[in-house]
Short mmCIF file of C-alpha atoms in Angstrom, two decimals:
data_model
loop_
_atom_site.label_atom_id
_atom_site.label_comp_id
_atom_site.label_asym_id
_atom_site.label_seq_id
_atom_site.Cartn_x
_atom_site.Cartn_y
_atom_site.Cartn_z
CA MET T 1 0.00 0.00 0.00
CA ARG T 2 1.30 3.42 -1.00
CA THR T 3 1.50 6.06 1.70
CA PRO T 4 0.58 8.57 2.95
CA VAL T 5 -3.08 7.59 3.01
CA VAL T 6 -5.97 8.20 5.39
CA GLN T 7 -7.47 4.95 6.63
CA ILE T 8 -10.80 4.62 8.44
CA ASN T 9 -11.71 1.84 10.83
CA ARG T 10 -15.28 1.21 9.73
CA SER T 11 -16.52 -0.47 12.91
CA VAL T 12 -15.16 2.34 15.12
CA MET T 13 -16.73 4.95 12.82
CA VAL T 14 -20.15 3.26 12.86
CA ASN T 15 -19.99 2.88 16.64
CA ASN T 16 -19.23 6.60 16.99
CA LEU T 17 -22.23 7.46 14.82
CA LYS T 18 -24.59 5.14 16.67
CA GLN T 19 -23.49 6.27 20.12
CA ILE T 20 -24.14 9.97 19.52
CA GLN T 21 -27.35 9.29 17.60
CA ALA T 22 -28.64 7.23 20.54
CA ARG T 23 -27.69 9.88 23.11
CA VAL T 24 -29.40 12.59 21.09
CA ALA T 25 -32.52 10.53 20.37
CA LYS T 26 -32.93 9.77 24.08
CA THR T 27 -33.46 13.48 24.78
CA GLY T 28 -35.85 14.10 21.90
CA VAL T 29 -33.38 16.52 20.29
CA GLU T 30 -32.61 16.28 16.57
CA LEU T 31 -29.14 15.59 15.18
CA ARG T 32 -28.05 17.58 12.11
CA PRO T 33 -24.39 16.59 11.64
CA HIS T 34 -21.89 18.85 9.95
CA ILE T 35 -20.39 17.17 6.89
CA LYS T 36 -17.20 19.28 7.08
CA THR T 37 -15.44 16.35 8.74
CA HIS T 38 -15.96 13.61 6.18
CA LYS T 39 -16.85 15.67 3.06
CA SER T 40 -18.63 12.64 1.61
CA THR T 41 -22.16 12.23 0.27
CA GLU T 42 -21.91 8.52 1.04
CA LEU T 43 -21.20 9.09 4.72
CA ALA T 44 -23.77 11.89 4.94
CA LYS T 45 -26.38 9.41 3.70
CA LEU T 46 -25.24 6.89 6.32
CA GLN T 47 -25.78 9.52 9.05
CA LEU T 48 -29.29 10.13 7.73
CA GLU T 49 -30.03 6.39 7.62
CA LEU T 50 -29.01 6.14 11.27
CA GLY T 51 -31.50 8.85 12.26
CA ALA T 52 -30.07 12.29 11.57
CA LYS T 53 -32.67 14.96 10.76
CA GLY T 54 -30.67 16.54 7.94
CA ILE T 55 -27.15 17.81 7.41
CA THR T 56 -25.17 20.99 7.97
CA CYS T 57 -22.86 22.54 5.37
CA ALA T 58 -20.55 25.54 5.58
CA LYS T 59 -20.16 26.63 1.98
CA LEU T 60 -22.39 26.92 -1.07
CA ASP T 61 -20.29 24.65 -3.29
CA GLU T 62 -20.13 22.07 -0.51
CA MET T 63 -23.92 22.17 -0.30
CA LYS T 64 -24.25 21.73 -4.07
CA VAL T 65 -22.24 18.50 -3.89
CA MET T 66 -24.59 17.20 -1.21
CA ILE T 67 -27.66 18.15 -3.27
CA ASP T 68 -26.20 16.41 -6.33
CA GLY T 69 -25.75 13.38 -4.10
CA GLY T 70 -29.48 13.29 -3.32
CA ILE T 71 -29.63 15.02 0.09
CA ASP T 72 -32.66 17.30 0.45
CA ASP T 73 -32.63 18.78 3.99
CA ILE T 74 -29.70 21.15 4.47
CA PHE T 75 -28.75 23.93 6.86
CA LEU T 76 -26.21 26.32 5.32
CA ALA T 77 -24.56 27.45 8.54
CA TYR T 78 -22.55 30.28 7.06
CA PRO T 79 -23.73 33.81 6.29
CA LEU T 80 -23.76 34.67 2.59
CA ALA T 81 -22.82 38.24 1.78
CA ASP T 82 -22.85 38.62 -2.01
CA GLU T 83 -25.73 38.65 -4.45
CA GLU T 84 -24.41 35.96 -6.79
CA LYS T 85 -24.04 33.37 -4.05
CA ILE T 86 -27.38 34.20 -2.47
CA SER T 87 -29.16 33.99 -5.81
CA GLU T 88 -27.54 30.65 -6.60
CA ALA T 89 -28.33 29.29 -3.14
CA ILE T 90 -32.00 30.26 -3.44
CA ASP T 91 -32.17 28.49 -6.81
CA CYS T 92 -30.59 25.39 -5.22
CA GLY T 93 -33.17 25.55 -2.45
CA LYS T 94 -35.98 25.26 -4.98
CA THR T 95 -34.72 21.77 -5.91
CA ILE T 96 -34.79 20.25 -2.41
CA LYS T 97 -37.25 19.75 0.41
CA ARG T 98 -35.68 22.19 2.87
CA LEU T 99 -32.86 24.73 2.77
CA ILE T 100 -32.19 26.87 5.82
CA PHE T 101 -30.14 30.04 5.44
CA SER T 102 -28.22 31.83 8.18
CA VAL T 103 -27.76 35.53 8.89
CA ASP T 104 -25.50 37.21 11.41
CA THR T 105 -25.81 40.89 10.47
CA LEU T 106 -28.66 43.18 9.60
CA ALA T 107 -26.90 44.03 6.32
CA GLY T 108 -26.73 40.36 5.37
CA ALA T 109 -30.37 39.83 6.30
CA ARG T 110 -31.41 42.82 4.18
CA LEU T 111 -29.53 41.43 1.19
CA LEU T 112 -31.09 37.98 1.54
CA SER T 113 -34.52 39.58 1.94
CA LYS T 114 -34.01 41.70 -1.19
CA ILE T 115 -32.97 38.80 -3.42
CA ALA T 116 -35.64 36.45 -2.05
CA ALA T 117 -38.26 39.12 -2.83
CA GLU T 118 -36.89 39.55 -6.35
CA LYS T 119 -37.16 35.81 -6.90
CA GLY T 120 -40.62 35.65 -5.36
CA VAL T 121 -39.72 33.14 -2.64
CA GLU T 122 -39.73 33.03 1.14
CA SER T 123 -36.39 31.86 2.51
CA GLU T 124 -36.18 30.03 5.82
CA VAL T 125 -33.58 31.62 8.06
CA ARG T 126 -31.78 31.05 11.35
CA ILE T 127 -30.13 33.88 13.22
CA GLU T 128 -26.56 33.18 14.29
CA ILE T 129 -25.77 34.10 17.89
CA GLU T 130 -22.33 35.00 19.26
CA THR T 131 -21.76 33.00 22.46
CA GLY T 132 -18.01 33.21 23.09
CA LEU T 133 -16.06 32.15 20.00
CA TYR T 134 -15.92 35.78 18.81
CA ARG T 135 -16.28 34.91 15.18
CA THR T 136 -19.64 35.46 13.49
CA GLY T 137 -23.02 36.03 15.14
CA PHE T 138 -25.25 38.70 16.63
CA THR T 139 -24.54 39.70 20.19
CA LYS T 140 -27.54 40.06 22.45
CA ALA T 141 -26.99 43.83 22.49
CA GLU T 142 -27.09 43.94 18.69
CA LEU T 143 -30.30 41.93 18.66
CA ARG T 144 -31.94 44.37 21.09
CA GLU T 145 -31.03 47.26 18.81
CA GLN T 146 -31.95 45.63 15.51
CA ILE T 147 -34.71 43.11 16.21
CA ASP T 148 -37.56 45.42 15.19
CA GLU T 149 -36.23 45.77 11.66
CA LEU T 150 -34.92 42.22 11.45
CA LYS T 151 -38.26 40.62 12.22
CA CYS T 152 -40.06 42.79 9.65
CA LEU T 153 -37.85 42.06 6.65
CA PRO T 154 -40.01 40.66 3.84
CA ASN T 155 -39.57 37.20 2.31
CA LEU T 156 -37.63 35.88 5.30
CA LEU T 157 -39.13 33.20 7.54
CA ILE T 158 -37.07 33.30 10.71
CA THR T 159 -37.58 29.93 12.38
CA GLY T 160 -34.60 29.53 14.65
CA ILE T 161 -31.26 30.51 16.11
CA TYR T 162 -27.93 28.75 16.14
CA THR T 163 -24.42 29.10 17.51
CA TYR T 164 -21.01 27.46 17.44
CA ARG T 165 -18.59 27.86 20.30
CA ALA T 166 -16.59 24.61 20.56
CA SER T 167 -14.64 24.16 23.80
CA LYS T 168 -14.72 27.82 24.84
CA ASN T 169 -16.29 29.65 27.76
CA VAL T 170 -18.36 32.80 27.53
CA SER T 171 -15.16 34.89 27.61
CA GLY T 172 -13.76 33.07 24.58
CA ALA T 173 -11.06 31.18 26.48
CA ALA T 174 -10.44 27.48 25.84
CA VAL T 175 -11.60 25.24 28.67
CA LYS T 176 -11.04 21.58 29.44
CA ASP T 177 -14.46 21.06 31.04
CA THR T 178 -16.31 20.72 27.74
CA PHE T 179 -19.46 19.41 29.44
CA ALA T 180 -19.81 22.60 31.50
CA ALA T 181 -19.03 24.68 28.42
CA GLY T 182 -21.89 22.92 26.62
CA VAL T 183 -24.33 23.60 29.45
CA GLU T 184 -23.31 27.26 29.47
CA GLU T 185 -23.65 27.54 25.68
CA ALA T 186 -27.09 25.95 25.61
CA THR T 187 -28.36 27.99 28.57
CA LEU T 188 -27.37 31.22 26.82
CA MET T 189 -29.14 30.10 23.67
CA VAL T 190 -32.37 29.21 25.45
CA GLU T 191 -32.37 32.62 27.12
CA ILE T 192 -31.91 34.37 23.77
CA ALA T 193 -34.61 32.24 22.16
CA ASP T 194 -37.02 33.34 24.90
CA PHE T 195 -36.02 36.97 24.37
CA LEU T 196 -36.71 36.72 20.64
CA ARG T 197 -40.06 35.04 21.22
CA GLU T 198 -41.05 37.87 23.53
CA ALA T 199 -40.02 40.25 20.74
CA GLY T 200 -42.47 38.58 18.39
CA LEU T 201 -40.45 35.93 16.53
CA ASP T 202 -41.68 32.34 16.32
CA ILE T 203 -38.41 30.64 17.27
CA GLN T 204 -38.87 26.92 16.79
CA ASP T 205 -35.30 25.67 16.41
CA VAL T 206 -32.52 26.27 18.92
CA SER T 207 -29.47 24.69 17.32
CA VAL T 208 -26.19 24.30 19.20
CA GLY T 209 -23.33 22.05 19.86
CA SER T 210 -20.09 20.68 18.62
CA THR T 211 -18.44 17.34 19.28
CA PRO T 212 -16.70 18.59 22.46
CA THR T 213 -19.81 20.20 23.98
CA VAL T 214 -22.65 18.03 22.68
CA LEU T 215 -23.29 16.06 25.87
CA GLY T 216 -23.45 19.22 27.96
CA THR T 217 -25.86 20.92 25.56
CA LEU T 218 -28.20 17.95 25.73
CA GLU T 219 -28.69 18.58 29.45
CA VAL T 220 -30.46 21.90 28.84
CA GLU T 221 -34.20 21.91 28.23
CA GLY T 222 -35.20 24.00 25.24
CA ILE T 223 -32.46 22.86 22.86
CA THR T 224 -33.97 21.32 19.72
CA GLU T 225 -30.95 20.41 17.60
CA VAL T 226 -27.22 19.66 17.81
CA ARG T 227 -24.70 19.84 14.98
CA THR T 228 -21.73 17.60 15.74
CA GLY T 229 -19.13 16.95 13.05
CA THR T 230 -15.85 15.49 14.29
CA TYR T 231 -17.60 12.72 16.24
CA ILE T 232 -17.74 10.47 13.17
CA PHE T 233 -13.93 9.99 13.21
CA ASN T 234 -12.62 11.83 16.32
CA ASP T 235 -9.01 12.99 16.48
CA ALA T 236 -6.09 13.82 18.77
CA MET T 237 -7.69 17.10 19.81
CA GLN T 238 -10.79 15.28 21.08
CA VAL T 239 -8.55 12.84 22.96
CA ALA T 240 -6.70 15.75 24.59
CA TYR T 241 -9.99 17.28 25.71
CA GLU T 242 -11.05 13.86 27.05
CA VAL T 243 -14.08 13.84 24.78
CA CYS T 244 -13.09 10.38 23.54
CA THR T 245 -10.35 7.80 23.94
CA LEU T 246 -7.71 6.78 21.45
CA GLU T 247 -9.81 3.68 20.74
CA ASP T 248 -12.64 5.94 19.53
CA CYS T 249 -10.47 7.49 16.81
CA ALA T 250 -11.59 5.93 13.56
CA ALA T 251 -9.25 7.84 11.23
CA ALA T 252 -5.48 7.53 11.04
CA VAL T 253 -2.95 8.65 8.48
CA LEU T 254 -0.73 5.76 7.43
CA VAL T 255 2.82 6.95 6.77
CA THR T 256 6.11 5.28 5.99
CA VAL T 257 9.36 5.93 7.84
CA VAL T 258 11.80 7.09 5.16
CA SER T 259 14.75 8.07 7.32
CA VAL T 260 16.15 7.39 10.80
CA HIS T 261 19.06 9.30 12.33
CA GLY T 262 19.68 8.61 15.99
CA ASP T 263 16.61 9.68 17.96
CA ARG T 264 15.00 11.37 14.94
CA ALA T 265 12.89 9.78 12.23
CA VAL T 266 11.25 11.24 9.15
CA ILE T 267 7.94 10.11 7.68
CA ASP T 268 6.58 10.66 4.18
CA GLY T 269 3.82 13.04 5.30
CA GLY T 270 4.20 16.72 6.08
CA SER T 271 1.99 19.79 5.82
CA LYS T 272 0.53 18.55 2.52
CA THR T 273 -0.71 15.45 4.39
CA PHE T 274 -1.52 16.67 7.92
CA ALA T 275 -3.50 19.77 8.84
CA THR T 276 -1.53 22.26 10.89
CA ASP T 277 -4.38 24.47 12.13
CA VAL T 278 -4.38 22.82 15.56
CA GLN T 279 -0.95 23.49 17.00
CA PRO T 280 0.70 21.78 19.99
CA THR T 281 -0.41 23.37 23.26
CA GLU T 282 0.16 23.07 26.99
CA THR T 283 -2.83 24.90 28.50
CA PRO T 284 -5.63 24.32 29.25
CA VAL T 285 -4.93 20.92 27.68
CA THR T 286 -1.75 19.32 26.51
CA ILE T 287 -1.53 18.49 22.81
CA ARG T 288 1.90 16.98 22.15
CA GLY T 289 3.05 17.48 18.60
CA PHE T 290 0.95 17.28 15.45
CA GLY T 291 -0.58 13.86 16.03
CA ILE T 292 -0.50 10.69 18.09
CA VAL T 293 1.57 7.78 16.80
CA LYS T 294 -0.50 4.72 17.64
CA GLY T 295 1.26 2.10 19.73
CA LYS T 296 4.27 4.33 20.36
CA PRO T 297 3.15 6.99 22.88
CA GLU T 298 6.70 8.16 23.59
CA ILE T 299 7.11 9.50 20.05
CA VAL T 300 6.44 13.21 19.51
CA PHE T 301 5.51 14.41 16.01
CA SER T 302 7.51 17.59 16.54
CA HIS T 303 7.45 19.49 13.26
CA MET T 304 7.02 19.21 9.53
CA ASN T 305 7.74 20.70 6.14
CA GLU T 306 5.66 20.17 3.02
CA GLU T 307 6.62 16.52 2.47
CA HIS T 308 8.61 15.67 5.61
CA GLY T 309 7.21 14.90 9.04
CA VAL T 310 9.80 14.81 11.81
CA LEU T 311 9.36 12.47 14.77
CA MET T 312 11.36 12.67 17.97
CA LEU T 313 11.58 9.03 18.99
CA ASN T 314 12.43 9.47 22.69
CA GLY T 315 13.85 5.96 22.76
CA ALA T 316 11.19 4.27 20.62
CA ALA T 317 12.41 1.87 17.95
CA VAL T 318 11.35 2.42 14.35
CA SER T 319 12.97 1.28 11.14
CA VAL T 320 13.19 2.59 7.60
CA GLY T 321 10.25 1.22 5.60
CA GLU T 322 8.03 0.74 8.66
CA VAL T 323 4.43 1.93 8.32
CA LEU T 324 3.08 3.96 11.24
CA GLU T 325 -0.47 5.07 12.07
CA VAL T 326 -0.82 8.71 13.13
CA ILE T 327 -4.01 10.15 14.60
CA PRO T 328 -4.04 13.77 13.34
CA ASN T 329 -4.68 16.68 15.68
CA HIS T 330 -7.57 17.91 13.52
CA VAL T 331 -9.19 15.32 11.32
CA CYS T 332 -11.57 17.69 9.48
CA SER T 333 -8.83 19.77 7.90
CA THR T 334 -6.72 16.68 7.30
CA ILE T 335 -9.49 14.92 5.35
CA ASN T 336 -9.89 18.02 3.18
CA ILE T 337 -6.28 17.67 2.00
CA HIS T 338 -6.90 14.21 0.53
CA ASP T 339 -8.75 13.33 -2.68
CA SER T 340 -9.93 10.06 -1.14
CA TYR T 341 -9.56 7.84 1.88
CA ARG T 342 -9.83 4.12 2.43
CA PHE T 343 -11.56 1.86 4.90
CA ASP T 344 -9.74 -0.93 6.66
CA ASP T 345 -11.46 -3.43 4.36
CA GLY T 346 -9.79 -1.79 1.35
CA THR T 347 -12.84 0.13 0.11
CA VAL T 348 -11.92 3.57 -1.21
CA ILE T 349 -14.24 6.55 -0.77
CA GLU T 350 -13.97 9.81 -2.65
CA THR T 351 -13.75 13.05 -0.68
CA SER T 352 -16.56 14.39 -2.83
CA ALA T 353 -16.79 17.87 -1.26
CA ARG T 354 -13.05 18.30 -0.89
CA GLY T 355 -11.84 21.83 -1.56
CA LYS T 356 -15.35 23.24 -1.93
CA VAL T 357 -14.62 26.51 -0.19
CA LYS T 358 -16.69 28.99 -2.24
#
């Protein structure tokens, strides 16, 4: 087998899917997984078969791949801010059962309203709420100032709110207690949903959650939907946050040792094989290196160039030609680097939405 290649343990992956689906179903909350992790219409359909309500996409082109693959209930959880994309998205929505847009500014909502009116359609919309990640989303203060105009915009059917905060607290700092972070996130969202209902909006969906915080969010009454993504494969970051164990990591990058010099080895995978967006850290959690070498915990994946990954062996024995399995720090970005990945039974799956960033 030629390396580097991403390999998926099918039984671990299916167990991950079933476990979260069962936990969510027990609470009566819907699961709308984010396909950013696997980027595959095939695996999105498997999630739906196991009970997911619909799927979540980030980008328009990503959504179009899912529609072409036969998926007809999609939340586009990313604010669109140009007329061409909005027009194209509305046209795509006409071909499926349900398309939910997102807005996080009054200017963006006005633009969506304008184009929906021009096309003679009513677009379903969720309002994004800022809860601590400090990325996109209305703050509560902004909503107070702008809600009167927002709720009156024509051709928009505002049915819900959503947020994404990952393992952060309300101040935006990373925290290790992801369960508590999830409770805090969901509590804030329920409060804002109540505020918007009092302001005259019929808020039906309160959508939250990420893989780290999902179990905490499920503890809060009033949440209607969670949008986990990484849970299908898990990764070294989830292990570091104690969200899962190493045995729950379904995806590994298989690499070959091409060079050994003393206590240093080089593998045939660098930054064109492994995502580098999650860097090694010490606080609040320890992430050692750029991935976990399975079966050899003393090894630290210390640094990389484009095609070279450097391992500090710390006494571990490896040999030239040996194939190692490395659990990447961030599996979502790693999958997006690869045209395809393989299951442990040899089946190859195309990364059908790979690189769809527009």
